[in-house]
Amino acid sequence: MILLLLLVVNALFDVVTCISQHPVLIVVSYDAFRYNYFEKNGSLYMDKLRKEGTYADYMLNVFPTKTFPNHHSIATGLYPESHGVVGNSFYDPKLKRVIKMSEEMWRFRDDIIPIWTLNEIRGAGRYSGSMMWPGAKYLYNNKNITYIQDWDIDADWYKRVDTIISWIKNPTKPANLVMLYFEEPDTHGHVYGPESDTVFNLLKRLDNITRYIDDQLLANDLADYVNVIHLSDHGMSSVSPPNFINITQFLKSNTYEIADTSPCLHIIPDSDFEQETYKNLRQASREHGNFSVYWKKDLPSKWHFKNNRRAPPIFVLADPGYAFQDLAEAAQTYALKYHINITPESQFGVHGYDNEDTDMHPFFMARGPKIKKQHKVSPFHTVDLYNLFCDILEIKPVANNGSSANIKAILVSQAERNHFTTLGIAVVAVIVSLMLVSCGAAITLLVIKRQQNITTIAALNKRFPQTFNTNAGIEAQHLLESEEA
Ligand code: AMP
Ligand code: ZN
Ligand code: ZN
């Protein structure tokens, strides 16, 4: 019995010591996984999984619906005008140049603390890891997180999962927060369009990797301890060549710069050409339609995009279903690289449109010990995720643009947690009681046995003094006499 108990306690101890003493969270991003891709029936495992845990029909992401701004809003709980990543590339008037993927893009201000940094700031024994999450490899709060694997489009998806599991199981620095990124169905979604067989096949491949994550959690005894959030940054919609608009024809060459890509272009006119550039673009928009032109000050406040020095002086946004000349150029590159014929019917994938356009909405689902089971929540804002991560990790958030109210419904309530804690305590109490009873019985047996030995030695000592009159025999005799007295 004791042996059995020892084995059980030992096994429990092994599991507990293999992972962090803090709540554990994995956030998985599947780039450009549109909220309604489940309807394609390519991701059946994911669909089953989302109904087992908590899911929302979609999330309200941030504008522009591009990869880098959205990943940073998920990670910081801030709108692009607050975190400064206002596009996949943009002009910074302070640095006087166009900023592309680099440290300068992400570290807009020193007080921006992404969740991976906050997790480590909030206490000893908390370790974060980033598996290719956009922007996570840079210094925030003057430090790097413990585990960082840099972006590598060729890195095997299964190895990415194996690596994050090894971070979580690291015996000295077990990660309790891991951000995991997959670049699909974005990368090929641009080339073949969201309704293509290629995207359908990618959904199946991603479904297999989701299943693999779960299998690995189970195989490593982690499934009961680890919370996993699966989400995306934005959706995707189709554009065909007849809807490519060449706006450069409305501009005077060598008088402007353009940053970012379709459908949202940042126009940076030379200082003497601001009025003329705006006037020409507005006129073209009126005559040809299918795109809008804004002065920075006129950008809609609801986008939370304009109040930043990096927001463009002039902004051009294509209507859904339309794109600009940069896509025509990208299409030529795709044609060469992927051996595709471009016809008027060809479809390419584009995102970046208004975040109220439903095609731009990403999915959300979560599962784990802190997540409600078989539960659906109303759509919420991606800036709310920061507070959700903090609640799961049991850390205090820093100021952000999200709301906690919206995400409370995702979590198992305190009352339910107390119930489970009470149950847990009861189980431990039973185990400890059993152990105490067993130990008590063992000690009693030992005492009785010892008593019998003493009596036997003392008796033998009395009968055969020459043979047994040893120190032990004399001590036994004295003991027996004192206990009898
Ligand atoms: P976009 O579609 O323009 O919003 O950008 C997303 C694409 O950027 C993904 O499909 C990846 O191919 C690529 N990407 C993702 N992470 C990085 C990174 N850290 N550095 C460079 N490119 C990346
Ligand atoms: Zn993306
Ligand atoms: Zn993309």
PDB file of C-alpha atoms in Angstrom, residues 127-292:
ATOM      1  CA  TYR A 127       9.805  32.194 -18.835  1.00  0.00           C
ATOM      2  CA  SER A 128       8.465  33.166 -22.262  1.00  0.00           C
ATOM      3  CA  GLY A 129       9.211  31.775 -25.686  1.00  0.00           C
ATOM      4  CA  SER A 130       8.529  32.962 -29.214  1.00  0.00           C
ATOM      5  CA  MET A 131       8.460  30.567 -32.096  1.00  0.00           C
ATOM      6  CA  MET A 132       8.671  33.070 -34.981  1.00  0.00           C
ATOM      7  CA  TRP A 133       5.996  35.406 -33.615  1.00  0.00           C
ATOM      8  CA  PRO A 134       6.365  38.650 -35.615  1.00  0.00           C
ATOM      9  CA  GLY A 135       8.310  41.225 -33.622  1.00  0.00           C
ATOM     10  CA  ALA A 136       9.082  39.047 -30.606  1.00  0.00           C
ATOM     11  CA  LYS A 137      12.788  38.727 -31.197  1.00  0.00           C
ATOM     12  CA  TYR A 138      13.495  42.359 -30.365  1.00  0.00           C
ATOM     13  CA  LEU A 139      14.357  44.018 -27.043  1.00  0.00           C
ATOM     14  CA  TYR A 140      11.420  45.301 -25.022  1.00  0.00           C
ATOM     15  CA  ASN A 141      11.933  46.878 -21.610  1.00  0.00           C
ATOM     16  CA  ASN A 142      15.607  46.418 -22.480  1.00  0.00           C
ATOM     17  CA  LYS A 143      15.532  42.660 -22.388  1.00  0.00           C
ATOM     18  CA  ASN A 144      15.079  39.636 -24.585  1.00  0.00           C
ATOM     19  CA  ILE A 145      12.856  36.797 -23.516  1.00  0.00           C
ATOM     20  CA  THR A 146      14.291  33.395 -22.650  1.00  0.00           C
ATOM     21  CA  TYR A 147      13.418  31.446 -25.809  1.00  0.00           C
ATOM     22  CA  ILE A 148      13.438  33.031 -29.267  1.00  0.00           C
ATOM     23  CA  GLN A 149      13.382  31.317 -32.607  1.00  0.00           C
ATOM     24  CA  ASP A 150      13.640  33.745 -35.484  1.00  0.00           C
ATOM     25  CA  TRP A 151      11.400  33.799 -38.557  1.00  0.00           C
ATOM     26  CA  ASP A 152      12.288  31.094 -41.052  1.00  0.00           C
ATOM     27  CA  ILE A 153       9.698  30.302 -43.682  1.00  0.00           C
ATOM     28  CA  ASP A 154      11.357  26.943 -44.375  1.00  0.00           C
ATOM     29  CA  ALA A 155      11.282  25.715 -40.771  1.00  0.00           C
ATOM     30  CA  ASP A 156       9.361  22.446 -40.482  1.00  0.00           C
ATOM     31  CA  TRP A 157       6.000  22.974 -38.715  1.00  0.00           C
ATOM     32  CA  TYR A 158       6.304  19.784 -36.666  1.00  0.00           C
ATOM     33  CA  LYS A 159       9.767  20.785 -35.442  1.00  0.00           C
ATOM     34  CA  ARG A 160       8.335  24.138 -34.352  1.00  0.00           C
ATOM     35  CA  VAL A 161       5.886  22.250 -32.128  1.00  0.00           C
ATOM     36  CA  ASP A 162       8.560  19.863 -30.802  1.00  0.00           C
ATOM     37  CA  THR A 163      10.733  22.829 -29.909  1.00  0.00           C
ATOM     38  CA  ILE A 164       8.042  24.674 -27.966  1.00  0.00           C
ATOM     39  CA  ILE A 165       7.202  21.492 -26.050  1.00  0.00           C
ATOM     40  CA  SER A 166      10.878  21.217 -25.102  1.00  0.00           C
ATOM     41  CA  TRP A 167      10.786  24.827 -23.837  1.00  0.00           C
ATOM     42  CA  ILE A 168       7.744  24.042 -21.682  1.00  0.00           C
ATOM     43  CA  LYS A 169       9.468  20.934 -20.324  1.00  0.00           C
ATOM     44  CA  ASN A 170      12.857  22.532 -19.793  1.00  0.00           C
ATOM     45  CA  PRO A 171      13.959  21.321 -16.343  1.00  0.00           C
ATOM     46  CA  THR A 172      15.613  24.572 -15.247  1.00  0.00           C
ATOM     47  CA  LYS A 173      13.702  27.271 -17.146  1.00  0.00           C
ATOM     48  CA  PRO A 174      10.281  25.857 -18.035  1.00  0.00           C
ATOM     49  CA  ALA A 175       8.414  28.253 -20.332  1.00  0.00           C
ATOM     50  CA  ASN A 176       4.950  29.185 -19.096  1.00  0.00           C
ATOM     51  CA  LEU A 177       4.105  31.357 -22.121  1.00  0.00           C
ATOM     52  CA  VAL A 178       4.804  30.409 -25.713  1.00  0.00           C
ATOM     53  CA  MET A 179       3.803  32.356 -28.820  1.00  0.00           C
ATOM     54  CA  LEU A 180       3.727  30.055 -31.867  1.00  0.00           C
ATOM     55  CA  TYR A 181       3.378  31.361 -35.428  1.00  0.00           C
ATOM     56  CA  PHE A 182       2.476  29.711 -38.749  1.00  0.00           C
ATOM     57  CA  GLU A 183       2.703  31.810 -41.928  1.00  0.00           C
ATOM     58  CA  GLU A 184      -0.138  29.929 -43.611  1.00  0.00           C
ATOM     59  CA  PRO A 185      -2.728  30.114 -45.051  1.00  0.00           C
ATOM     60  CA  ASP A 186      -1.409  33.640 -45.707  1.00  0.00           C
ATOM     61  CA  THR A 187       1.693  33.134 -47.824  1.00  0.00           C
ATOM     62  CA  HIS A 188       0.061  30.908 -50.447  1.00  0.00           C
ATOM     63  CA  GLY A 189      -3.358  32.481 -49.912  1.00  0.00           C
ATOM     64  CA  HIS A 190      -1.963  35.627 -51.575  1.00  0.00           C
ATOM     65  CA  VAL A 191      -0.751  33.665 -54.585  1.00  0.00           C
ATOM     66  CA  TYR A 192      -3.777  31.472 -55.262  1.00  0.00           C
ATOM     67  CA  GLY A 193      -6.618  33.341 -53.529  1.00  0.00           C
ATOM     68  CA  PRO A 194      -8.716  32.293 -50.535  1.00  0.00           C
ATOM     69  CA  GLU A 195     -11.123  30.135 -52.544  1.00  0.00           C
ATOM     70  CA  SER A 196      -8.364  28.032 -54.143  1.00  0.00           C
ATOM     71  CA  ASP A 197      -7.651  24.327 -53.718  1.00  0.00           C
ATOM     72  CA  THR A 198      -4.225  25.371 -52.460  1.00  0.00           C
ATOM     73  CA  VAL A 199      -5.793  27.141 -49.483  1.00  0.00           C
ATOM     74  CA  PHE A 200      -8.131  24.194 -48.916  1.00  0.00           C
ATOM     75  CA  ASN A 201      -5.107  21.851 -48.808  1.00  0.00           C
ATOM     76  CA  LEU A 202      -3.308  24.217 -46.461  1.00  0.00           C
ATOM     77  CA  LEU A 203      -6.297  24.114 -44.119  1.00  0.00           C
ATOM     78  CA  LYS A 204      -5.915  20.335 -44.029  1.00  0.00           C
ATOM     79  CA  ARG A 205      -2.188  20.632 -43.314  1.00  0.00           C
ATOM     80  CA  LEU A 206      -2.853  23.134 -40.546  1.00  0.00           C
ATOM     81  CA  ASP A 207      -5.544  20.840 -39.157  1.00  0.00           C
ATOM     82  CA  ASN A 208      -2.931  18.094 -38.881  1.00  0.00           C
ATOM     83  CA  ILE A 209      -0.523  20.391 -37.070  1.00  0.00           C
ATOM     84  CA  THR A 210      -3.264  21.390 -34.610  1.00  0.00           C
ATOM     85  CA  ARG A 211      -3.891  17.701 -33.939  1.00  0.00           C
ATOM     86  CA  TYR A 212      -0.143  17.208 -33.514  1.00  0.00           C
ATOM     87  CA  ILE A 213       0.000  19.984 -30.891  1.00  0.00           C
ATOM     88  CA  ASP A 214      -2.726  18.184 -28.927  1.00  0.00           C
ATOM     89  CA  ASP A 215      -1.049  14.782 -29.375  1.00  0.00           C
ATOM     90  CA  GLN A 216       2.233  16.148 -28.080  1.00  0.00           C
ATOM     91  CA  LEU A 217       0.570  17.765 -25.072  1.00  0.00           C
ATOM     92  CA  LEU A 218      -1.044  14.419 -24.259  1.00  0.00           C
ATOM     93  CA  ALA A 219       2.100  12.378 -24.870  1.00  0.00           C
ATOM     94  CA  ASN A 220       4.044  14.673 -22.532  1.00  0.00           C
ATOM     95  CA  ASP A 221       1.388  14.664 -19.778  1.00  0.00           C
ATOM     96  CA  LEU A 222       0.809  18.359 -20.366  1.00  0.00           C
ATOM     97  CA  ALA A 223      -2.781  18.369 -21.584  1.00  0.00           C
ATOM     98  CA  ASP A 224      -4.283  19.000 -18.132  1.00  0.00           C
ATOM     99  CA  TYR A 225      -1.951  21.881 -17.363  1.00  0.00           C
ATOM    100  CA  VAL A 226      -1.597  23.837 -20.575  1.00  0.00           C
ATOM    101  CA  ASN A 227      -4.082  26.377 -21.941  1.00  0.00           C
ATOM    102  CA  VAL A 228      -3.974  26.767 -25.705  1.00  0.00           C
ATOM    103  CA  ILE A 229      -5.431  29.679 -27.656  1.00  0.00           C
ATOM    104  CA  HIS A 230      -5.697  29.275 -31.430  1.00  0.00           C
ATOM    105  CA  LEU A 231      -6.330  32.447 -33.410  1.00  0.00           C
ATOM    106  CA  SER A 232      -5.523  34.475 -36.470  1.00  0.00           C
ATOM    107  CA  ASP A 233      -4.618  38.066 -37.273  1.00  0.00           C
ATOM    108  CA  HIS A 234      -7.021  38.758 -40.179  1.00  0.00           C
ATOM    109  CA  GLY A 235      -8.931  37.143 -43.024  1.00  0.00           C
ATOM    110  CA  MET A 236      -8.449  37.321 -46.793  1.00  0.00           C
ATOM    111  CA  SER A 237     -10.472  38.270 -49.871  1.00  0.00           C
ATOM    112  CA  SER A 238     -10.097  37.760 -53.621  1.00  0.00           C
ATOM    113  CA  VAL A 239      -9.051  40.277 -56.240  1.00  0.00           C
ATOM    114  CA  SER A 240      -8.784  39.664 -60.008  1.00  0.00           C
ATOM    115  CA  PRO A 241      -6.580  41.581 -62.509  1.00  0.00           C
ATOM    116  CA  PRO A 242      -9.358  43.729 -64.036  1.00  0.00           C
ATOM    117  CA  ASN A 243      -9.676  45.279 -60.571  1.00  0.00           C
ATOM    118  CA  PHE A 244      -6.046  46.322 -60.287  1.00  0.00           C
ATOM    119  CA  ILE A 245      -5.845  50.136 -60.256  1.00  0.00           C
ATOM    120  CA  ASN A 246      -2.619  51.862 -61.190  1.00  0.00           C
ATOM    121  CA  ILE A 247      -2.706  55.017 -59.078  1.00  0.00           C
ATOM    122  CA  THR A 248       0.803  56.041 -60.109  1.00  0.00           C
ATOM    123  CA  GLN A 249      -0.751  57.287 -63.367  1.00  0.00           C
ATOM    124  CA  PHE A 250      -2.450  60.019 -61.312  1.00  0.00           C
ATOM    125  CA  LEU A 251       0.774  61.139 -59.641  1.00  0.00           C
ATOM    126  CA  LYS A 252       3.736  63.178 -60.822  1.00  0.00           C
ATOM    127  CA  SER A 253       6.784  60.926 -60.876  1.00  0.00           C
ATOM    128  CA  ASN A 254       9.609  61.535 -58.413  1.00  0.00           C
ATOM    129  CA  THR A 255       7.427  63.650 -56.118  1.00  0.00           C
ATOM    130  CA  TYR A 256       6.314  61.020 -53.630  1.00  0.00           C
ATOM    131  CA  GLU A 257       7.115  57.778 -51.835  1.00  0.00           C
ATOM    132  CA  ILE A 258       4.745  54.882 -51.215  1.00  0.00           C
ATOM    133  CA  ALA A 259       4.877  52.588 -48.200  1.00  0.00           C
ATOM    134  CA  ASP A 260       2.946  49.397 -47.397  1.00  0.00           C
ATOM    135  CA  THR A 261       1.022  47.407 -49.984  1.00  0.00           C
ATOM    136  CA  SER A 262      -2.489  46.959 -51.368  1.00  0.00           C
ATOM    137  CA  PRO A 263      -5.125  47.686 -50.395  1.00  0.00           C
ATOM    138  CA  CYS A 264      -3.789  50.379 -48.051  1.00  0.00           C
ATOM    139  CA  LEU A 265      -1.088  52.623 -49.421  1.00  0.00           C
ATOM    140  CA  HIS A 266       0.750  55.265 -47.419  1.00  0.00           C
ATOM    141  CA  ILE A 267       1.517  58.178 -49.746  1.00  0.00           C
ATOM    142  CA  ILE A 268       4.365  60.436 -48.630  1.00  0.00           C
ATOM    143  CA  PRO A 269       4.544  63.417 -50.977  1.00  0.00           C
ATOM    144  CA  ASP A 270       7.582  65.661 -51.147  1.00  0.00           C
ATOM    145  CA  SER A 271       6.832  68.744 -49.072  1.00  0.00           C
ATOM    146  CA  ASP A 272       6.118  70.991 -52.083  1.00  0.00           C
ATOM    147  CA  PHE A 273       3.720  68.476 -53.604  1.00  0.00           C
ATOM    148  CA  GLU A 274       1.339  67.642 -50.772  1.00  0.00           C
ATOM    149  CA  GLN A 275      -1.646  69.633 -52.038  1.00  0.00           C
ATOM    150  CA  GLU A 276      -1.171  68.613 -55.654  1.00  0.00           C
ATOM    151  CA  THR A 277      -0.786  64.939 -54.827  1.00  0.00           C
ATOM    152  CA  TYR A 278      -3.904  64.925 -52.677  1.00  0.00           C
ATOM    153  CA  LYS A 279      -5.911  66.875 -55.284  1.00  0.00           C
ATOM    154  CA  ASN A 280      -4.931  64.483 -58.099  1.00  0.00           C
ATOM    155  CA  LEU A 281      -5.740  61.392 -56.081  1.00  0.00           C
ATOM    156  CA  ARG A 282      -9.107  62.790 -54.960  1.00  0.00           C
ATOM    157  CA  GLN A 283     -10.034  63.630 -58.517  1.00  0.00           C
ATOM    158  CA  ALA A 284      -9.045  60.142 -59.708  1.00  0.00           C
ATOM    159  CA  SER A 285     -11.068  58.594 -56.912  1.00  0.00           C
ATOM    160  CA  ARG A 286     -14.127  60.657 -57.924  1.00  0.00           C
ATOM    161  CA  GLU A 287     -13.749  59.813 -61.609  1.00  0.00           C
ATOM    162  CA  HIS A 288     -12.741  56.183 -61.436  1.00  0.00           C
ATOM    163  CA  GLY A 289     -14.131  55.181 -58.046  1.00  0.00           C
ATOM    164  CA  ASN A 290     -13.167  52.021 -56.168  1.00  0.00           C
ATOM    165  CA  PHE A 291     -10.746  53.667 -53.746  1.00  0.00           C
ATOM    166  CA  SER A 292     -10.814  56.369 -51.044  1.00  0.00           C
TER     167      SER A 292
END
